[in-house]
Short mmCIF file of C-alpha atoms in Angstrom, two decimals:
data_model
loop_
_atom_site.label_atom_id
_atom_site.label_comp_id
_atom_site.label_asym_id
_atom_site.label_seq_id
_atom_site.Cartn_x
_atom_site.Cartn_y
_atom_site.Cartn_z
CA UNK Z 7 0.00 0.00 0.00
CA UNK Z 8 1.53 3.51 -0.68
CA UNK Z 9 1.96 5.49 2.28
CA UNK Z 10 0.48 8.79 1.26
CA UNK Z 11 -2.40 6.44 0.44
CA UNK Z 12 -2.55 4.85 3.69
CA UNK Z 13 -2.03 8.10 5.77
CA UNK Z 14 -4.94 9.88 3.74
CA UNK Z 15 -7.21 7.10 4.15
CA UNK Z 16 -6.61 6.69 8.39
CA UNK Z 17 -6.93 10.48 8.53
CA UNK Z 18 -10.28 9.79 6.77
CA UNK Z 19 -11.30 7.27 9.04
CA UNK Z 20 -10.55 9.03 11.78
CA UNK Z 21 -12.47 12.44 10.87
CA UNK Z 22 -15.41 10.36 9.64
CA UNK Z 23 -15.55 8.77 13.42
CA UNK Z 24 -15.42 11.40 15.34
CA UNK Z 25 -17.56 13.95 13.32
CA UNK Z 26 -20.26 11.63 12.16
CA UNK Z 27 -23.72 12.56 14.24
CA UNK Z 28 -24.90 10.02 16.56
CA UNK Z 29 -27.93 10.99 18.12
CA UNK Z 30 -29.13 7.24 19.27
CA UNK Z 31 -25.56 6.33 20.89
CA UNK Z 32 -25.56 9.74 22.81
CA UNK Z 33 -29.04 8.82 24.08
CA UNK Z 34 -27.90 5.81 25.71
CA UNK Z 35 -25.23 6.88 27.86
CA UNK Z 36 -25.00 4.23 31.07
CA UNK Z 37 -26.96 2.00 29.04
CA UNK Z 38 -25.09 -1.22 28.89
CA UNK Z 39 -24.26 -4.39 30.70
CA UNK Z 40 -20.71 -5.14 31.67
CA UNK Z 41 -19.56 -1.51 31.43
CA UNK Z 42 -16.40 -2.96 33.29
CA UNK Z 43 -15.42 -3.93 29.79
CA UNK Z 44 -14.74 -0.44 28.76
CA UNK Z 45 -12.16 0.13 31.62
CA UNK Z 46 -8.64 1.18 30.84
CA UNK Z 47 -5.93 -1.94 30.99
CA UNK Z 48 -2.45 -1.67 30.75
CA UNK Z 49 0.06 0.74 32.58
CA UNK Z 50 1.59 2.08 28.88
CA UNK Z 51 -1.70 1.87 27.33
CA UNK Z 52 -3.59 3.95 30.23
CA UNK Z 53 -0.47 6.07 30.64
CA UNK Z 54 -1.03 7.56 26.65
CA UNK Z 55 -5.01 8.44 27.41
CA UNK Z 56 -6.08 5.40 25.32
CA UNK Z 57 -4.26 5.80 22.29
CA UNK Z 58 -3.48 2.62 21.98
CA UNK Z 59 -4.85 0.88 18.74
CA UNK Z 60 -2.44 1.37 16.41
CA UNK Z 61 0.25 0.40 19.16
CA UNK Z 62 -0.50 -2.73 21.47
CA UNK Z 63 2.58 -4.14 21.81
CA UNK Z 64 2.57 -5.13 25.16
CA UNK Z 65 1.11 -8.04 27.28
CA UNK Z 66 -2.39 -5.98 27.01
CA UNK Z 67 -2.39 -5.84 23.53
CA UNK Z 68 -5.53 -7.79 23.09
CA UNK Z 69 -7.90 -5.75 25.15
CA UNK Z 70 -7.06 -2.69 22.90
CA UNK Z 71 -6.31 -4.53 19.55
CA UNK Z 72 -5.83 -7.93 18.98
CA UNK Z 73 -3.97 -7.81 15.88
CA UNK Z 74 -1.60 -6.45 17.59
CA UNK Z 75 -0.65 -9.16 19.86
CA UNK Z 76 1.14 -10.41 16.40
CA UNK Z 77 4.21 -8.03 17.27
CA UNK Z 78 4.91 -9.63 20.65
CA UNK Z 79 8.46 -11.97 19.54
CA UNK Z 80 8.53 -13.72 22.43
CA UNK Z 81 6.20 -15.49 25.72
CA UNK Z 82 4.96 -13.07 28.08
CA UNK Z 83 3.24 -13.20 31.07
CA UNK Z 84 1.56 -9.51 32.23
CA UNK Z 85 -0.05 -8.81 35.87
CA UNK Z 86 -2.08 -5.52 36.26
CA UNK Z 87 -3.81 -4.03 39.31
CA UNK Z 88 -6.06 -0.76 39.56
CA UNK Z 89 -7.22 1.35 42.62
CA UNK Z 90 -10.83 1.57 41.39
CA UNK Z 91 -13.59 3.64 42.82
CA UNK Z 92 -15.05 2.65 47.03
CA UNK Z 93 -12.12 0.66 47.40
CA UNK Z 94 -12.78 -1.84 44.74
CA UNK Z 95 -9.62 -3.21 42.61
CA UNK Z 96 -9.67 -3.82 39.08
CA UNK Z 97 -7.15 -7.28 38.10
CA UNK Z 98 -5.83 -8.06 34.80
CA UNK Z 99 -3.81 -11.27 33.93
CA UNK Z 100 -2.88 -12.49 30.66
CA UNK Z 101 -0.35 -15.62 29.23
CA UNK Z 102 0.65 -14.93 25.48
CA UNK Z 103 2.53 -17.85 23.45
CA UNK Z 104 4.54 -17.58 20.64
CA UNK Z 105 3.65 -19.87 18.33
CA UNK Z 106 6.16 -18.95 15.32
CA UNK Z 107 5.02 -19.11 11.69
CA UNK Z 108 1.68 -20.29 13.43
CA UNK Z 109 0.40 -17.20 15.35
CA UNK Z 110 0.56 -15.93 18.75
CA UNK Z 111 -1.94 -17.28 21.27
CA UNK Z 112 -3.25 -15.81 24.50
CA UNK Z 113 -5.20 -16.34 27.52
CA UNK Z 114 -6.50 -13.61 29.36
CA UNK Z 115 -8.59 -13.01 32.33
CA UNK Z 116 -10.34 -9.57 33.98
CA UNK Z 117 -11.87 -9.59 37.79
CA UNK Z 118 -13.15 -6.83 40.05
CA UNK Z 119 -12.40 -7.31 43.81
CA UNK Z 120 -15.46 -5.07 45.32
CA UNK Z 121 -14.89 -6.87 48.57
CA UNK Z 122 -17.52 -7.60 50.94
CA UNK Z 123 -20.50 -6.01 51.07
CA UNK Z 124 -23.10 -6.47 54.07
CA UNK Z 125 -26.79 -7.56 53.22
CA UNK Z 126 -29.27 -5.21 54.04
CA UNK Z 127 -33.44 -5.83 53.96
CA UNK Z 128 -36.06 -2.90 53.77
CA UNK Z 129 -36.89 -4.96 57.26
CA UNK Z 130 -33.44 -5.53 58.55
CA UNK Z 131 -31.93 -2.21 57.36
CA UNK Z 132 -28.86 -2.17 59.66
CA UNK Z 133 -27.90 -5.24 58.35
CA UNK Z 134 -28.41 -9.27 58.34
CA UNK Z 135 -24.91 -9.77 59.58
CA UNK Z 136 -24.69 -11.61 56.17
CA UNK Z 137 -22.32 -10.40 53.75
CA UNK Z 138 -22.02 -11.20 49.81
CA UNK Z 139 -19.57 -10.44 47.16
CA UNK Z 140 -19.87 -9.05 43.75
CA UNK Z 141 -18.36 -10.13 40.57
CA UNK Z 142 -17.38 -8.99 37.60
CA UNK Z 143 -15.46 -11.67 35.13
CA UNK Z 144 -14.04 -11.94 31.89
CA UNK Z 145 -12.11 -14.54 30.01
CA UNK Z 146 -10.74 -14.38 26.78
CA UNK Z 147 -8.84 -16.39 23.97
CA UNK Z 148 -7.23 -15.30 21.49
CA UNK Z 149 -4.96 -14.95 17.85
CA UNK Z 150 -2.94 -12.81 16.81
CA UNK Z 151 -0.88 -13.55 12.80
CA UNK Z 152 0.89 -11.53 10.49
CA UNK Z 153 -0.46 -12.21 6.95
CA UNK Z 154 2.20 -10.35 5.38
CA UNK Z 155 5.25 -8.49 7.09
CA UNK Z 156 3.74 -5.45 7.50
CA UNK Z 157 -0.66 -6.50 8.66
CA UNK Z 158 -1.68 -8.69 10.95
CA UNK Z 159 -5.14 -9.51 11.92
CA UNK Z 160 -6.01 -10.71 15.43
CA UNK Z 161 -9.50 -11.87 17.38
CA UNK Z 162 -10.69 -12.54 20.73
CA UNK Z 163 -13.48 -14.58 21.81
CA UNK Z 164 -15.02 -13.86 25.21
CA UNK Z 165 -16.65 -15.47 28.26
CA UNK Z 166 -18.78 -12.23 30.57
CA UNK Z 167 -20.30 -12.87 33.76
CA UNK Z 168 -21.34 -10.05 36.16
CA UNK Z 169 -23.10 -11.42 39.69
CA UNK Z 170 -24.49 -9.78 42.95
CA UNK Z 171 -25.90 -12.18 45.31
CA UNK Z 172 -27.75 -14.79 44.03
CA UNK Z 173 -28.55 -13.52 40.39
CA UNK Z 174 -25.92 -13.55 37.88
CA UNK Z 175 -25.80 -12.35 34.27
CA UNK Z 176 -23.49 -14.12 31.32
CA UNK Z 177 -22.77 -13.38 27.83
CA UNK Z 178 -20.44 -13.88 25.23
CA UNK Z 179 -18.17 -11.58 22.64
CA UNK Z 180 -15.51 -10.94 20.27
CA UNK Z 181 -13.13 -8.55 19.42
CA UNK Z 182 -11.72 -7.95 15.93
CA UNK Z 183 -8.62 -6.39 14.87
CA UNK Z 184 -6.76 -5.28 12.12
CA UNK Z 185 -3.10 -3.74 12.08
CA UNK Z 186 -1.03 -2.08 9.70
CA UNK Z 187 2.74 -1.25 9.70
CA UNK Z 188 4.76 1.13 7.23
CA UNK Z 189 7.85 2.38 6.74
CA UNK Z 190 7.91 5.68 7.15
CA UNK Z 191 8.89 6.39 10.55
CA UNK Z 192 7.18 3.18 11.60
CA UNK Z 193 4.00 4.54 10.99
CA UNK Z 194 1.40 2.21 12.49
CA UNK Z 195 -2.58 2.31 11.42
CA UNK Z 196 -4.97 -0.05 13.61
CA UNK Z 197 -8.68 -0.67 14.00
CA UNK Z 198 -10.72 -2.78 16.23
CA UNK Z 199 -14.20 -3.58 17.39
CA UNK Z 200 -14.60 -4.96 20.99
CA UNK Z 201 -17.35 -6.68 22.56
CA UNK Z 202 -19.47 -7.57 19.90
CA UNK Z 203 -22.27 -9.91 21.74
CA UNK Z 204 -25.43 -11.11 22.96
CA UNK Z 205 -27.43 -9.30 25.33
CA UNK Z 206 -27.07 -9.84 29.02
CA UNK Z 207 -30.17 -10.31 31.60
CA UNK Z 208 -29.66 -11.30 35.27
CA UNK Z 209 -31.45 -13.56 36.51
CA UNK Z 210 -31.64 -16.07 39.76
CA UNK Z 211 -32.93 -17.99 42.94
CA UNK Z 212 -33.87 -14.56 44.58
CA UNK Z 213 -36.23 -12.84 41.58
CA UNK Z 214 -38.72 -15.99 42.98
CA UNK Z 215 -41.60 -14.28 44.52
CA UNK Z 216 -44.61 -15.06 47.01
CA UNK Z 217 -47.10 -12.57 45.50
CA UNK Z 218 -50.81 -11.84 46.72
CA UNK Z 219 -52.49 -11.26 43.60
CA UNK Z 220 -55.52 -9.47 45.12
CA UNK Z 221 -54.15 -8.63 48.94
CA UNK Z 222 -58.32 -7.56 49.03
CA UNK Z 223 -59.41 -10.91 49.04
CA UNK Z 224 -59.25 -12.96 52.47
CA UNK Z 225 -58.82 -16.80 52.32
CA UNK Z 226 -57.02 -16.95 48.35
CA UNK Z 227 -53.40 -18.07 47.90
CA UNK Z 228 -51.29 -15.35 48.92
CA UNK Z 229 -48.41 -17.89 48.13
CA UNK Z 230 -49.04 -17.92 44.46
CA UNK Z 231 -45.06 -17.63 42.68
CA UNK Z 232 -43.94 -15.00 40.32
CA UNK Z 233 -40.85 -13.82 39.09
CA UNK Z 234 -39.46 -10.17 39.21
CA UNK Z 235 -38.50 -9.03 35.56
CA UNK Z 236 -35.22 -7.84 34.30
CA UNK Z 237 -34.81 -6.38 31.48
CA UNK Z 238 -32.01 -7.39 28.88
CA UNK Z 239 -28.82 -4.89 27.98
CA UNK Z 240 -26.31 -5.00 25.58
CA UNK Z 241 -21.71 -5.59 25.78
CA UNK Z 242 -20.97 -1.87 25.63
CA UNK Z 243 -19.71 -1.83 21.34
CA UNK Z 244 -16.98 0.02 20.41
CA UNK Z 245 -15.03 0.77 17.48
CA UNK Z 246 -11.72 2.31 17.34
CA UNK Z 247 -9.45 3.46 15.01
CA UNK Z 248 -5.84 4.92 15.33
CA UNK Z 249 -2.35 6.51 14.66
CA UNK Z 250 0.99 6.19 15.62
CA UNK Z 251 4.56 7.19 14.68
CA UNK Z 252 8.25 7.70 15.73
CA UNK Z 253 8.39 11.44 15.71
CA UNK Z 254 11.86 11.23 16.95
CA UNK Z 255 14.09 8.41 16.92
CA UNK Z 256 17.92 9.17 17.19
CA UNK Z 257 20.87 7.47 19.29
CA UNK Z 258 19.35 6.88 23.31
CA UNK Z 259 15.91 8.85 22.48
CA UNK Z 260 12.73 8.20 21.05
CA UNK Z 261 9.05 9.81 21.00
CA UNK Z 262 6.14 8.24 20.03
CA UNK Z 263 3.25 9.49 19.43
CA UNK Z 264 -0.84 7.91 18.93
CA UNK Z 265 -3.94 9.34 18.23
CA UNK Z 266 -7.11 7.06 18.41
CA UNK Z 267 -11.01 8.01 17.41
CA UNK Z 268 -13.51 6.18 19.01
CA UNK Z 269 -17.15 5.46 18.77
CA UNK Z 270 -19.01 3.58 20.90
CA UNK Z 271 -22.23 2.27 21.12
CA UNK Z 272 -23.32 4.20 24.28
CA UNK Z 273 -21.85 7.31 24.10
CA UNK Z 274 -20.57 10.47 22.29
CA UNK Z 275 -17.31 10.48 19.79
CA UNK Z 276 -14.81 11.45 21.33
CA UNK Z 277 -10.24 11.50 20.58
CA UNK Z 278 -7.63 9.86 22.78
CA UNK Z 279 -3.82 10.89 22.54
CA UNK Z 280 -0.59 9.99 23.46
CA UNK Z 281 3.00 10.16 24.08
CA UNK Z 282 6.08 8.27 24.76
CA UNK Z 283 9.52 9.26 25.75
CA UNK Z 284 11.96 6.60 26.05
CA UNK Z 285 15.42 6.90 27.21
CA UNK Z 286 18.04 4.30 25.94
CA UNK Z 287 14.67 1.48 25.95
CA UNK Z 288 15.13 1.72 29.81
CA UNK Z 289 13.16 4.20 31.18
CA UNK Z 290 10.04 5.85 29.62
CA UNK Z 291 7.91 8.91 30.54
CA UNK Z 292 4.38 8.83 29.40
CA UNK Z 293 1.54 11.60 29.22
CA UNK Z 294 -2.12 11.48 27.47
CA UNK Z 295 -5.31 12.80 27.39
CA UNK Z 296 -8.80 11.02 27.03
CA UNK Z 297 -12.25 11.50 25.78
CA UNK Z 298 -11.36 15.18 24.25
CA UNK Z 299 -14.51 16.26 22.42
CA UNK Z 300 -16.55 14.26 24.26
CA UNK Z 301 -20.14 15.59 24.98
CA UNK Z 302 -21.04 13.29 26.97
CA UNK Z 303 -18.29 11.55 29.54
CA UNK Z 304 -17.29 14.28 32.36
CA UNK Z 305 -14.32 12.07 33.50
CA UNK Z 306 -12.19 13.09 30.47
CA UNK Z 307 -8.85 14.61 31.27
CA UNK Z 308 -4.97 13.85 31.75
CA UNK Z 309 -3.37 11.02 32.71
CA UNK Z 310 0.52 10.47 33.50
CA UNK Z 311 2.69 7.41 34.15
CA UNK Z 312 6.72 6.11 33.68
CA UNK Z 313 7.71 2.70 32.77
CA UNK Z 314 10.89 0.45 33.56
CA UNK Z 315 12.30 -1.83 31.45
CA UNK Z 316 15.12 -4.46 31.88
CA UNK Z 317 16.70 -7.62 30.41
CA UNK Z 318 18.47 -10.41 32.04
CA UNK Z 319 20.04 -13.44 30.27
CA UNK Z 320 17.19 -13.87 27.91
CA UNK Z 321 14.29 -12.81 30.76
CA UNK Z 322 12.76 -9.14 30.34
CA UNK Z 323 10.86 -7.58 33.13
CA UNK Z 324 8.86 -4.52 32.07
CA UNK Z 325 7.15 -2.53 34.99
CA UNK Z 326 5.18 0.77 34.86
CA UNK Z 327 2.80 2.70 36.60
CA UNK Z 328 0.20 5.53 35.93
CA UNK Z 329 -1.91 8.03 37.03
CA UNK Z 330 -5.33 9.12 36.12
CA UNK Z 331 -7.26 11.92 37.00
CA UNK Z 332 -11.59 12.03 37.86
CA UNK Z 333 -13.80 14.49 38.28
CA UNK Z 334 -15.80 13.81 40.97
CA UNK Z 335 -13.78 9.90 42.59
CA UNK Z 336 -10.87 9.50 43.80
CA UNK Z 337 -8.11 9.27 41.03
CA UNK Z 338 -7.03 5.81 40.27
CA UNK Z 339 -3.61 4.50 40.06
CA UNK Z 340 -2.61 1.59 37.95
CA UNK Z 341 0.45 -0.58 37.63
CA UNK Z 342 1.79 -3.02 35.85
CA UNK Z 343 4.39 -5.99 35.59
CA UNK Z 344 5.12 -7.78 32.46
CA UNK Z 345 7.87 -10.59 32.12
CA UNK Z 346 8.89 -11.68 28.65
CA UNK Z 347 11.00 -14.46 28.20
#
């Protein structure tokens, strides 16, 4: 592909994204199940606001794009944690094997710790004494393979389950990516789709009702049983499409730079971006910003973060950390350890 062609057409992309009008997405803002989907992963990833589509190289490649798990030359094993909102933690694990001329292969796995919560009753309001745990779980496959030297495509597949108490909700997904890698200043053009599913409903043991039809009535069955409705919801869609280059690239230093336009299913249009400074491919500075032009999320703003990188016969360890900024929560704080070998 020529590269002026290439460039013109991801610039087009990207425009078309973020200015095309969206009235029905903006109308259902907080309208999805398993929003947890949509949360950052990745300290280099959530370090550069987001832009990360046309990059993911790293061990979190496949939650941003999964073609781009295809650049990762060796096994790698990647642990994230995040301080998320009332003390909640947000755990990311993933196992990527290199599988040669065949593909790379990956496990990965997402959990929210909320921690204990007590049980409280409109009867019992200061609490049961019993206490119950919510989940929020995801498990993916996946494949990553160049089909030339310079694209790749890549796919997940997805288990979902979200549960509090005794009613649970599960769905499936996929992810699709594509990737694309020139040579002009390793100029990198990716796009992806993520959780592409079935609807999600919860349902369980506790919806079971005793209801008393006609409460009116003396002597009928005031046991009859009936079942409290939930209403079905949607894998929060979203489609993505990016930028990235060296802008500078001499001797010890190096800047990259991303840009990523987004559109998802239950919200405005909005632009990520990003920056890297590395140092001698030891020590790297990172700054981004997220959601710019967004009319609808209020949590868009800045977000900072460093990595560390060093090898030892054969064994990398990668470890970096980043900070995010909130509106109205407390800011969270992610790190990450990554170990390629």
């Amino acid at each position: 592909m020529n590269i002026v062609k290439a460039v013109k057409y991801c610039l087009l992309l990207v425009t078309s994204v973020v200015l095309a009008a969206n009235v029905q997405a903006q109308d259902k803002v907080g309208t999805t199940a398993a929003a947890f989907l949509s949360i950052s992963s990745g300290a280099k990833a959530t370090a550069m606001g987001g832009a990360y589509v046309a990059i993911a190289d790293d061990g979190s490649s496949m939650f941003w794009n999964p073609a781009g798990m295809a650049q990762l030359e060796n096994n790698t094993v990647t642990f994230s944690n995040m301080n998320w909102f009332l003390d909640s933690q947000i755990q990311d694990a993933s196992v990527v094997i290199n599988g040669g001329n065949l593909g790379n292969f990956a496990l990965s796995v997402r959990a929210i710790d909320h921690g204990e919560i007590e049980v409280r009753t409109i009867e019992i309001p200061e609490g049961t004494g019993e206490v119950f745990t919510p989940t929020n779980l995801a498990v993916a496959v996946s494949y990553s393979r160049f089909i030339t030297d310079q694209f790749s495509i890549g796919a997940n597949t997805k288990f979902v389950q979200e549960k509090i108490w005794n009613e649970s909700a599960t769905g499936f997904a996929v992810d699709l990516g594509v990737f694309y890698r020139t040579n002009f200043k390793n100029l990198r053009i990716g796009m992806s789709m993520t959780n592409f599913g079935n609807e999600m409903k919860m349902s369980g043991d506790d919806l079971r009702q005793a209801i008393d039809i006609d409460e009116s009535i003396n002597g009928n069955n005031d046991r009859l049983e009936g079942y409290l409705g939930t209403d079905s919801w949607p894998m929060p869609l979203l489609f993505k499409v990016g930028v990235a280059m060296d802008a500078l690239d001499i001797e010890s230093h190096k800047v990259e730079l991303a840009i990523d336009a987004k559109h998802p299913s239950d919200n405005s249009e909005s632009i990520d971006l990003g920056v890297e400074y590395g140092f001698n491919d030891l020590l790297f500075l990172r700054g981004g910003y997220r959601s710019l032009f967004s009319t609808q999320i209020e949590d868009q703003g800045l977000t900072a973060g460093f990595g560390l990188k060093y090898d030892f016969n054969g064994i990398g360890a990668n470890f970096g950390a980043t900070y995010m900024t909130h509106e109205y929560l407390e800011d969270p704080i992610l790190w990450t350890l990554q170990i390629d070998f």
